[in-house]
mmCIF file of N, CA and C in Angstrom:
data_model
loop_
_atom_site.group_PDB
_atom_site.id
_atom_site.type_symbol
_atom_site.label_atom_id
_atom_site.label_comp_id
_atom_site.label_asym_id
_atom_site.label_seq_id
_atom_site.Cartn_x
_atom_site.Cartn_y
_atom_site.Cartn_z
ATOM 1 N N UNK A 37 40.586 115.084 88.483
ATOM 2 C CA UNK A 37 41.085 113.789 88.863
ATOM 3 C C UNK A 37 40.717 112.713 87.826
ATOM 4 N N UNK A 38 39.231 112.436 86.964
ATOM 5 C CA UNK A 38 38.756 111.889 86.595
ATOM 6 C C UNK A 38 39.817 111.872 85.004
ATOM 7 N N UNK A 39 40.384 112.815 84.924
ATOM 8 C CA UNK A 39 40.672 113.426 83.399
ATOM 9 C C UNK A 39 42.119 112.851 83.354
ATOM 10 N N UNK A 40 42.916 113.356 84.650
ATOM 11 C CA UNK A 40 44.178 112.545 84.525
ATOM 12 C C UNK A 40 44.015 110.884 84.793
ATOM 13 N N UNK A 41 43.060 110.279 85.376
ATOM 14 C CA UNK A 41 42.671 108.799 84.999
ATOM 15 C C UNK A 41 43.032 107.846 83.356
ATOM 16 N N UNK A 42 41.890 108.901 83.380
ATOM 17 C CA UNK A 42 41.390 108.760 81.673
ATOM 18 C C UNK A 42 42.781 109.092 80.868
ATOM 19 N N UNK A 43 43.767 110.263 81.313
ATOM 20 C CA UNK A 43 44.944 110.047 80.369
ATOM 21 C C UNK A 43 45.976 109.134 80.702
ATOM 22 N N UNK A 44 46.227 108.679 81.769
ATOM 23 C CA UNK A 44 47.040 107.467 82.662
ATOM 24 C C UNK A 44 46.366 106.302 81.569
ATOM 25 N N UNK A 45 45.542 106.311 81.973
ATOM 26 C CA UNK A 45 45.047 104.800 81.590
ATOM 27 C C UNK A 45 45.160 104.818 79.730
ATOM 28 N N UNK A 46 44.576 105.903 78.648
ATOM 29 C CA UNK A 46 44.984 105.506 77.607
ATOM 30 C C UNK A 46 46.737 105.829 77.197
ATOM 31 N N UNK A 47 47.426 106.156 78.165
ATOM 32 C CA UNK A 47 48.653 106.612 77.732
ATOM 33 C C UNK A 47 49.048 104.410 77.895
ATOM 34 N N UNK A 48 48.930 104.238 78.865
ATOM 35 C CA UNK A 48 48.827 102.489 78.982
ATOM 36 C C UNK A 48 48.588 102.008 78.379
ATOM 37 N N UNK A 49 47.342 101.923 77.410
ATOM 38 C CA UNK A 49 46.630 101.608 76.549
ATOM 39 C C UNK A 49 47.858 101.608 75.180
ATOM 40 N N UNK A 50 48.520 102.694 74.908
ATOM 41 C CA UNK A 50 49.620 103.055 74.485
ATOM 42 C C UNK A 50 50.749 102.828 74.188
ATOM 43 N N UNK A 51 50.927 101.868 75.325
ATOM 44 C CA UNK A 51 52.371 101.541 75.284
ATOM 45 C C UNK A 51 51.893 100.004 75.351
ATOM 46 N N UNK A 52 51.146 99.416 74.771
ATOM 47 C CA UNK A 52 50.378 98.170 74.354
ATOM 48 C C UNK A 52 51.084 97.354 73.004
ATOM 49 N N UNK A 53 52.026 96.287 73.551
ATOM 50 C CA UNK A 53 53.233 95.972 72.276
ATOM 51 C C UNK A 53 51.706 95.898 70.754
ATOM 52 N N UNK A 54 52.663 95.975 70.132
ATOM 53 C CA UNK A 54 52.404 96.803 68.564
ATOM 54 C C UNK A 54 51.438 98.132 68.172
ATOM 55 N N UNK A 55 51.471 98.805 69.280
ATOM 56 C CA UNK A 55 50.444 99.686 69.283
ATOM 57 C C UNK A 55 51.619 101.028 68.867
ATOM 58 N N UNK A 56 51.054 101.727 68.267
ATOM 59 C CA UNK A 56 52.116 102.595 67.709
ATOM 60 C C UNK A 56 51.551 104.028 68.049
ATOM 61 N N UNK A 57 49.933 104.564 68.483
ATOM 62 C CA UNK A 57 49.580 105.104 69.152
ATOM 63 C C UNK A 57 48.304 105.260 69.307
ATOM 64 N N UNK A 58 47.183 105.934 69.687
ATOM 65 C CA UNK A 58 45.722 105.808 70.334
ATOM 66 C C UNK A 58 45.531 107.340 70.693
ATOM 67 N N UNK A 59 44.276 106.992 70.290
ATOM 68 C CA UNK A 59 43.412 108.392 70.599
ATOM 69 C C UNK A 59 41.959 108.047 71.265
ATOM 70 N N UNK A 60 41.539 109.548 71.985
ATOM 71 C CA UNK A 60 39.796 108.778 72.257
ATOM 72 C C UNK A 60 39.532 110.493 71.153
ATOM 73 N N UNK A 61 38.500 109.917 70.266
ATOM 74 C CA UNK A 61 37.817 111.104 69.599
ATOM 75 C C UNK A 61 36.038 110.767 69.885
ATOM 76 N N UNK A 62 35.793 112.260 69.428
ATOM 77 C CA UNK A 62 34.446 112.587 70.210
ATOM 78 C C UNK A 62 34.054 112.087 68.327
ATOM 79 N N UNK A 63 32.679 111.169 67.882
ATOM 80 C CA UNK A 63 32.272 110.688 66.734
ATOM 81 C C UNK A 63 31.852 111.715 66.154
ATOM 82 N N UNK A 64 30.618 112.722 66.352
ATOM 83 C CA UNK A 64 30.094 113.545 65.804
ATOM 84 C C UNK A 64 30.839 114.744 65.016
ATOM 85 N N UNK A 65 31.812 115.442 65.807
ATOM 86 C CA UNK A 65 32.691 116.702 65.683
ATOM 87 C C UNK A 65 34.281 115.902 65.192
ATOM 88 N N UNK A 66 34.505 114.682 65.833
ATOM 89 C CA UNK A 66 36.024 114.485 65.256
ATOM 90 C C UNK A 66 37.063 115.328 66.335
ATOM 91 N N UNK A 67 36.540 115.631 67.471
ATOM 92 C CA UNK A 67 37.417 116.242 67.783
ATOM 93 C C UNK A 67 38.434 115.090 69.255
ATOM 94 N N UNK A 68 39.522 115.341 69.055
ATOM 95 C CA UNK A 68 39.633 114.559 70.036
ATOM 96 C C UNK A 68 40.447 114.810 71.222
ATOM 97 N N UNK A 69 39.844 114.132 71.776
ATOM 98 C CA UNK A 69 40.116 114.468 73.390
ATOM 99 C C UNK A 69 41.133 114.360 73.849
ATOM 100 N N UNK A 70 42.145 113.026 73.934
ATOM 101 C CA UNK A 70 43.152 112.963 74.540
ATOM 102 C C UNK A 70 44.325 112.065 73.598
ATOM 103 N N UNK A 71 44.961 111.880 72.973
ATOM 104 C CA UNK A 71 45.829 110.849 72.467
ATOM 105 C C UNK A 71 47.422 110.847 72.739
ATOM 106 N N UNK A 72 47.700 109.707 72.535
ATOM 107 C CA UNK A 72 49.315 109.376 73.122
ATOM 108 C C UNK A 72 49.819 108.157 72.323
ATOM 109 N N UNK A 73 51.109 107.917 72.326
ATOM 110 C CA UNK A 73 51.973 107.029 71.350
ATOM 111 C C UNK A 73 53.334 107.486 71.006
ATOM 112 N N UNK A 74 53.353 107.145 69.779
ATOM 113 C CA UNK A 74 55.136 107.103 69.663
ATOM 114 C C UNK A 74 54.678 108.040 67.774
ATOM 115 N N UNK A 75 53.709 107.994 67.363
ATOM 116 C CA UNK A 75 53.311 108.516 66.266
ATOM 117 C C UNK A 75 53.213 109.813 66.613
ATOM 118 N N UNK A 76 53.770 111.107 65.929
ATOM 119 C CA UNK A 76 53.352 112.741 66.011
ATOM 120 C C UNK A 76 51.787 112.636 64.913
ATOM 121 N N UNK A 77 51.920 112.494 64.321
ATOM 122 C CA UNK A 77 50.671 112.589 63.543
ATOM 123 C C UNK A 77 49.190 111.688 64.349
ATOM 124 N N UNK A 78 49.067 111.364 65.231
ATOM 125 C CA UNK A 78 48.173 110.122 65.827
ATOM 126 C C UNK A 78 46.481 111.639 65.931
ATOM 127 N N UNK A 79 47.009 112.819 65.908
ATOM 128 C CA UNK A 79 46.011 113.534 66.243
ATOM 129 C C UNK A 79 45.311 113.458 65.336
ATOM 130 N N UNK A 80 45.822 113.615 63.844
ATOM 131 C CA UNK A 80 45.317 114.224 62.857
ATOM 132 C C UNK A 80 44.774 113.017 62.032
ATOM 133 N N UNK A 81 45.428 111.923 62.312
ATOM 134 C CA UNK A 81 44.938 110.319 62.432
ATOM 135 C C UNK A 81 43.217 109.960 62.606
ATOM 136 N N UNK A 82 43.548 110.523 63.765
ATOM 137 C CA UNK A 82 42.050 110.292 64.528
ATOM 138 C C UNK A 82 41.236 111.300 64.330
ATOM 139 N N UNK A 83 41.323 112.567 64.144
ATOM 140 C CA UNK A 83 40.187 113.266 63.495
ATOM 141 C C UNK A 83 39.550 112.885 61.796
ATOM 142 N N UNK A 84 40.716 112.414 61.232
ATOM 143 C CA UNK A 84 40.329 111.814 60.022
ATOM 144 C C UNK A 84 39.219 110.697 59.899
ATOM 145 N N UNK A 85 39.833 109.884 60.702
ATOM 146 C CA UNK A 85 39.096 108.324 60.543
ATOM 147 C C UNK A 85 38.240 108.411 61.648
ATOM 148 N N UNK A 86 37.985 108.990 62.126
ATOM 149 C CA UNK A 86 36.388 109.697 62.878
ATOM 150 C C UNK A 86 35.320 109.688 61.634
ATOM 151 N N UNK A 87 35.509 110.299 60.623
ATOM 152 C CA UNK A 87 34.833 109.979 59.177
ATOM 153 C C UNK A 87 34.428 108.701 58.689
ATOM 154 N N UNK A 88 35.296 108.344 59.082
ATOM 155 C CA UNK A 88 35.143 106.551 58.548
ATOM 156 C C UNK A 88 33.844 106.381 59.089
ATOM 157 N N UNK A 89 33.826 106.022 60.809
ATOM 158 C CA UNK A 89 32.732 105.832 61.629
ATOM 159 C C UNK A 89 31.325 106.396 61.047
ATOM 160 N N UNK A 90 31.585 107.874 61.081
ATOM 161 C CA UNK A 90 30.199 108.586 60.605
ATOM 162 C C UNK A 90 29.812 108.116 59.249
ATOM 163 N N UNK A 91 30.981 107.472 58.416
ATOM 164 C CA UNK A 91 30.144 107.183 56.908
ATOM 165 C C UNK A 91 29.332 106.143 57.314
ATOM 166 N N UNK A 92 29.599 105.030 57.846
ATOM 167 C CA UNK A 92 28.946 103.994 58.507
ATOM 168 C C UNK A 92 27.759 103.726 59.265
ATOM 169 N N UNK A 93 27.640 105.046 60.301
ATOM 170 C CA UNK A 93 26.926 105.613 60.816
ATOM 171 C C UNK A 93 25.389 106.040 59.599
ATOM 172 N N UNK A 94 26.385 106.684 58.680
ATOM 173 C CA UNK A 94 25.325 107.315 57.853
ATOM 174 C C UNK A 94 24.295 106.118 56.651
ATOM 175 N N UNK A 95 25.393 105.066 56.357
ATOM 176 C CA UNK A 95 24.998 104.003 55.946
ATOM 177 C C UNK A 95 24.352 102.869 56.537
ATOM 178 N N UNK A 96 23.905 103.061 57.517
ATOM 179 C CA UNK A 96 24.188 101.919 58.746
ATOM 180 C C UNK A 96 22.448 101.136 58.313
ATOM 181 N N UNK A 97 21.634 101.893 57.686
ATOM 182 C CA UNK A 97 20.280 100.664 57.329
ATOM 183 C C UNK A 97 20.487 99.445 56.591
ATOM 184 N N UNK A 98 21.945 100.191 55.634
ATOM 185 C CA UNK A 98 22.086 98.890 55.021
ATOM 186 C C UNK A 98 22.539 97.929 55.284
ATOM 187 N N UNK A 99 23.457 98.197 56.221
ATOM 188 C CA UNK A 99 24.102 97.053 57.323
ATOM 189 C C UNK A 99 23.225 96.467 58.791
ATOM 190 N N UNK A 100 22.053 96.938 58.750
ATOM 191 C CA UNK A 100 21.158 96.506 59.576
ATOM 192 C C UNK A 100 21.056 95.021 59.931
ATOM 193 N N UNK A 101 21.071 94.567 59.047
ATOM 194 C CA UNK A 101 21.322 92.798 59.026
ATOM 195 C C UNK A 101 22.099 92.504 59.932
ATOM 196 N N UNK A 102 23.570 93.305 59.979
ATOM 197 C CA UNK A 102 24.562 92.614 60.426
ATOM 198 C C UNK A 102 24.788 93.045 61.626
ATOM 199 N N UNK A 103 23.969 93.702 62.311
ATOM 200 C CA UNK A 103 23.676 93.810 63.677
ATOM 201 C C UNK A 103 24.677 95.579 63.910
ATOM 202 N N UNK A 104 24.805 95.828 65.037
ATOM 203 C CA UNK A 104 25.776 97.332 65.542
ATOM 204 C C UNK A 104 27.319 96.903 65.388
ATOM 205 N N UNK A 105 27.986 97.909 64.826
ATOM 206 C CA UNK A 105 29.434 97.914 64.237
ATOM 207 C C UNK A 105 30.047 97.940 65.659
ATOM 208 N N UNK A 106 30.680 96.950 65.704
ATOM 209 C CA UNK A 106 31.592 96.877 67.191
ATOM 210 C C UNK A 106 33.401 97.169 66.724
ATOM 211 N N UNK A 107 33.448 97.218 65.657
ATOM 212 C CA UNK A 107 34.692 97.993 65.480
ATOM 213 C C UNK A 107 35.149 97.881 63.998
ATOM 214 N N UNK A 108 35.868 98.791 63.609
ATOM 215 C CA UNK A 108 36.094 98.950 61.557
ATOM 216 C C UNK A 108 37.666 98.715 62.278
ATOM 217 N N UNK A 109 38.084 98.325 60.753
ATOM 218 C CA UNK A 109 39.304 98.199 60.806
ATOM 219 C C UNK A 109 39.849 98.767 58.782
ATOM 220 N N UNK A 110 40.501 99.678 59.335
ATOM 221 C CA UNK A 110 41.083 100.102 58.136
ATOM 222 C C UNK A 110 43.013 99.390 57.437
ATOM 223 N N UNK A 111 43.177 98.233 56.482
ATOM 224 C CA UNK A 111 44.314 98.081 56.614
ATOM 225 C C UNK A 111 44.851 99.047 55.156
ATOM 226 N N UNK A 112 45.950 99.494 55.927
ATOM 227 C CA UNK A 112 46.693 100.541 54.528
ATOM 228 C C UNK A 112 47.826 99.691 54.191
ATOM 229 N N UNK A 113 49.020 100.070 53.688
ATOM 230 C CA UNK A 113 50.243 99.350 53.238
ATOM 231 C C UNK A 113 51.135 99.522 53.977
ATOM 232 N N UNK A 114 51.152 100.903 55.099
ATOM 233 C CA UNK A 114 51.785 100.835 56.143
ATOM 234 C C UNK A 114 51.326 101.229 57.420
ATOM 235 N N UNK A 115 50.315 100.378 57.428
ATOM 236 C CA UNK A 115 49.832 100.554 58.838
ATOM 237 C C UNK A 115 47.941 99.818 59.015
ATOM 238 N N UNK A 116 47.728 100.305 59.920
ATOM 239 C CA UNK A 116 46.305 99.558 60.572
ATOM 240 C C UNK A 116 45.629 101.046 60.918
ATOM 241 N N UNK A 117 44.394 100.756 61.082
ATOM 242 C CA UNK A 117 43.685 102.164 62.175
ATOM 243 C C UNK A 117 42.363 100.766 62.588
ATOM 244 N N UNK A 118 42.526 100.612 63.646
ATOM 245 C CA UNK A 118 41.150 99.843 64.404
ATOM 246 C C UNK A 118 40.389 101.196 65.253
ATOM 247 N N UNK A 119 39.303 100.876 64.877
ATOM 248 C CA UNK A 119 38.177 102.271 65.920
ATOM 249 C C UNK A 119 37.160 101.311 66.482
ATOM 250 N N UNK A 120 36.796 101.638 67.494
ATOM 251 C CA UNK A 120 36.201 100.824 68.524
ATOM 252 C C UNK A 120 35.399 102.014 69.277
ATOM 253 N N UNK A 121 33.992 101.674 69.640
ATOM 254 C CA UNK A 121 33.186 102.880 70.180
ATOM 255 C C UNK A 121 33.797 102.389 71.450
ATOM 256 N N UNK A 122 34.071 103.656 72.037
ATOM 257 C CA UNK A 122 34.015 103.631 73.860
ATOM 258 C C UNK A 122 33.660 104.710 74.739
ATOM 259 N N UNK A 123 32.514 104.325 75.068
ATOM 260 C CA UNK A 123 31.403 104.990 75.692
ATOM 261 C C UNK A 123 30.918 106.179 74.366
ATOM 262 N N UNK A 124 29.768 106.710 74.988
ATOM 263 C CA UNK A 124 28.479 107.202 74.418
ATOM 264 C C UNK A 124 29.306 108.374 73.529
ATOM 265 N N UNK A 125 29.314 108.291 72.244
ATOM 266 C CA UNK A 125 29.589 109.209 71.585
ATOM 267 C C UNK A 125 31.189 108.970 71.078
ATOM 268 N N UNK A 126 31.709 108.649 71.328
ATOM 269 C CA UNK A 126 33.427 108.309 71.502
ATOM 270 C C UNK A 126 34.062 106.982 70.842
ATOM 271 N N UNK A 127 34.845 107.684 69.774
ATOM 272 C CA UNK A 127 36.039 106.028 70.055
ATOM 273 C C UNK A 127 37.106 106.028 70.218
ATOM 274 N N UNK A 128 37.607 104.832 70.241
ATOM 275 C CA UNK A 128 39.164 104.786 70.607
ATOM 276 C C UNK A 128 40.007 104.148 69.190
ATOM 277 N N UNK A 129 40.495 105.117 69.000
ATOM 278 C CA UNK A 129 41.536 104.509 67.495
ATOM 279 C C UNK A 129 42.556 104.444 68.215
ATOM 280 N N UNK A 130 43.002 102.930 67.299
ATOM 281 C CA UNK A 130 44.619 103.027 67.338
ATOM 282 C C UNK A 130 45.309 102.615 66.152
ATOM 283 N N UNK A 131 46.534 102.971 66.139
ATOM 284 C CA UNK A 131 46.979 103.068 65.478
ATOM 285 C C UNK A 131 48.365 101.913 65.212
ATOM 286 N N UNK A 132 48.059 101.123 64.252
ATOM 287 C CA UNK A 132 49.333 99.548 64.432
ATOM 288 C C UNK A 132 49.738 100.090 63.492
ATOM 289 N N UNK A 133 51.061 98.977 63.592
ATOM 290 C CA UNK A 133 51.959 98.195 62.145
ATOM 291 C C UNK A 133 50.885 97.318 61.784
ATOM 292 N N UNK A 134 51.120 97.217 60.367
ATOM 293 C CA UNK A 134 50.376 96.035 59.437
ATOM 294 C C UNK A 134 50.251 94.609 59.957
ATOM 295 N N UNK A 135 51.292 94.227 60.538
ATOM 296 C CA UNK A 135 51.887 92.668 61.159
ATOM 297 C C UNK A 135 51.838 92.715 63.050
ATOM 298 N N UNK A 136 51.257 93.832 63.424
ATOM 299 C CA UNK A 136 50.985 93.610 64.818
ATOM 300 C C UNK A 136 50.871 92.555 65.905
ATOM 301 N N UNK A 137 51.477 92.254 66.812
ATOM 302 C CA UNK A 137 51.325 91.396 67.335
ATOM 303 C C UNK A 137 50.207 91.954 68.826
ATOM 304 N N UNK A 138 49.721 92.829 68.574
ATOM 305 C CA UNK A 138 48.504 93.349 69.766
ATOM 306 C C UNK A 138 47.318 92.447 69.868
ATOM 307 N N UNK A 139 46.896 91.885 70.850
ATOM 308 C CA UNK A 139 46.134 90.952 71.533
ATOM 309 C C UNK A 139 45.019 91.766 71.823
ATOM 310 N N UNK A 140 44.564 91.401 70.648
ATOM 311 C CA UNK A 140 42.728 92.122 70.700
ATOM 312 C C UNK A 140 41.593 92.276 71.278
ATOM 313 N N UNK A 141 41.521 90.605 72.209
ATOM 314 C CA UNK A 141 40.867 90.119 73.101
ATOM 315 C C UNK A 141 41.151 91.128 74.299
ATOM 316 N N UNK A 142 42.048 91.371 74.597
ATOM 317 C CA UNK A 142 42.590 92.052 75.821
ATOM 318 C C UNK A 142 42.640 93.451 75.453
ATOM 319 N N UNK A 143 42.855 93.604 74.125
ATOM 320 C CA UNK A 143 42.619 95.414 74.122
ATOM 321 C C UNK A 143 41.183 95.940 74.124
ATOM 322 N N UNK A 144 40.244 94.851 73.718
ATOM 323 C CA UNK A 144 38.838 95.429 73.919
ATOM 324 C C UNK A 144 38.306 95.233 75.405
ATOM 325 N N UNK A 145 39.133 94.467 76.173
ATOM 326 C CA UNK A 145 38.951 94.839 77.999
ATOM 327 C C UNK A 145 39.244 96.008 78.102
ATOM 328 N N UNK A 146 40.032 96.200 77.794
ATOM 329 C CA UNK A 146 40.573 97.203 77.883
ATOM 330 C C UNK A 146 39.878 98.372 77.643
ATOM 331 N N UNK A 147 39.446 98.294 76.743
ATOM 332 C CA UNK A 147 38.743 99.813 76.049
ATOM 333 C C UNK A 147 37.295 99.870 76.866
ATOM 334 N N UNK A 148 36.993 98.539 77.199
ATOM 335 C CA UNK A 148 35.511 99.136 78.311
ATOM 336 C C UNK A 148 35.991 99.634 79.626
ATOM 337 N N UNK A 149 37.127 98.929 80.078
ATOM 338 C CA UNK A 149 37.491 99.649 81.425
ATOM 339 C C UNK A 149 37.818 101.373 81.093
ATOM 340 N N UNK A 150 38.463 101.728 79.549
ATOM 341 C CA UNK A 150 38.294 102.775 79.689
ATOM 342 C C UNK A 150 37.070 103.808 79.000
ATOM 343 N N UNK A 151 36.097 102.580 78.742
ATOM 344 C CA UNK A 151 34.792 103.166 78.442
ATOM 345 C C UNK A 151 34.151 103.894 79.381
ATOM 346 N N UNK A 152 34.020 102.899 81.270
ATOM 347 C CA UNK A 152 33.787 103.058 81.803
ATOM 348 C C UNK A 152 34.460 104.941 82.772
ATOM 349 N N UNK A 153 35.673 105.151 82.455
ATOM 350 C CA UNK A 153 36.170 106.283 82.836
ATOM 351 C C UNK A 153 35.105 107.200 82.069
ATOM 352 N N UNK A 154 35.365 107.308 80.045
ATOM 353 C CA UNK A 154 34.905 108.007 79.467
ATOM 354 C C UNK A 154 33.660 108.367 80.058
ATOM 355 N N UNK A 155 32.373 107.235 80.538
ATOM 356 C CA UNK A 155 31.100 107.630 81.084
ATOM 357 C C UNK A 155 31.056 108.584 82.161
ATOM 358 N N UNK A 156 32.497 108.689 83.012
ATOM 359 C CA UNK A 156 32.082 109.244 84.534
ATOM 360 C C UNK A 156 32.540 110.852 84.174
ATOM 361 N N UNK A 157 32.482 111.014 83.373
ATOM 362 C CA UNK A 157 32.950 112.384 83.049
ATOM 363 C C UNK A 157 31.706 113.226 83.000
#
């Protein structure tokens, strides 16, 4: 029950105007759990830039100053990847257009309400 939640709710997450698609990946392994969108490639997306996180992760004394990474944002020439931790071990990438009009404020509600799923698992 808990699992089709968790895919209801990021398939929503999903269909989030300029959102082009979303994944939740596990940080350590890259592997990921559930993703949905309008992108075929969104899997292979998010096991990639799972890397990103861990380089960060691995660098992270030097960024000590600047307090815990609450989200990277990668911009390419055609496209975005924002990763955002949600819940213990996990983030949520998604995947924009460059010129997005996605309301950030409201997608990071978002991502704790579905932080909060990720935990009850």
């Amino acid at each position: 029950m808990k699992q089709m939640q968790l895919r209801q709710a990021l398939d929503a997450m999903a269909q989030t105007p300029g959102v082009d698609g979303c994944a939740l990946v596990e940080i350590e392994t890259g592997m990921v759990w559930h993703h949905a969108g309008s992108i075929d490639d969104v899997q292979t997306f998010a096991e990639a830039a799972s890397d990103y996180w861990r380089l960060h992760k691995r660098l992270s004394p030097q960024f000590e100053k600047l307090g815990d990474l609450r989200a990277s944002i990668m911009v390419h020439t055609q496209g975005r990847l924002t990763m955002l931790p949600c819940g213990k071990g996990i983030l949520l990438l998604a995947l924009t257009r460059r010129q997005s009009t996605t309301d950030w404020a409201q997608w990071q509600k978002e991502t704790r309400k579905l932080a909060l799923l990720v935990e009850d698992l």
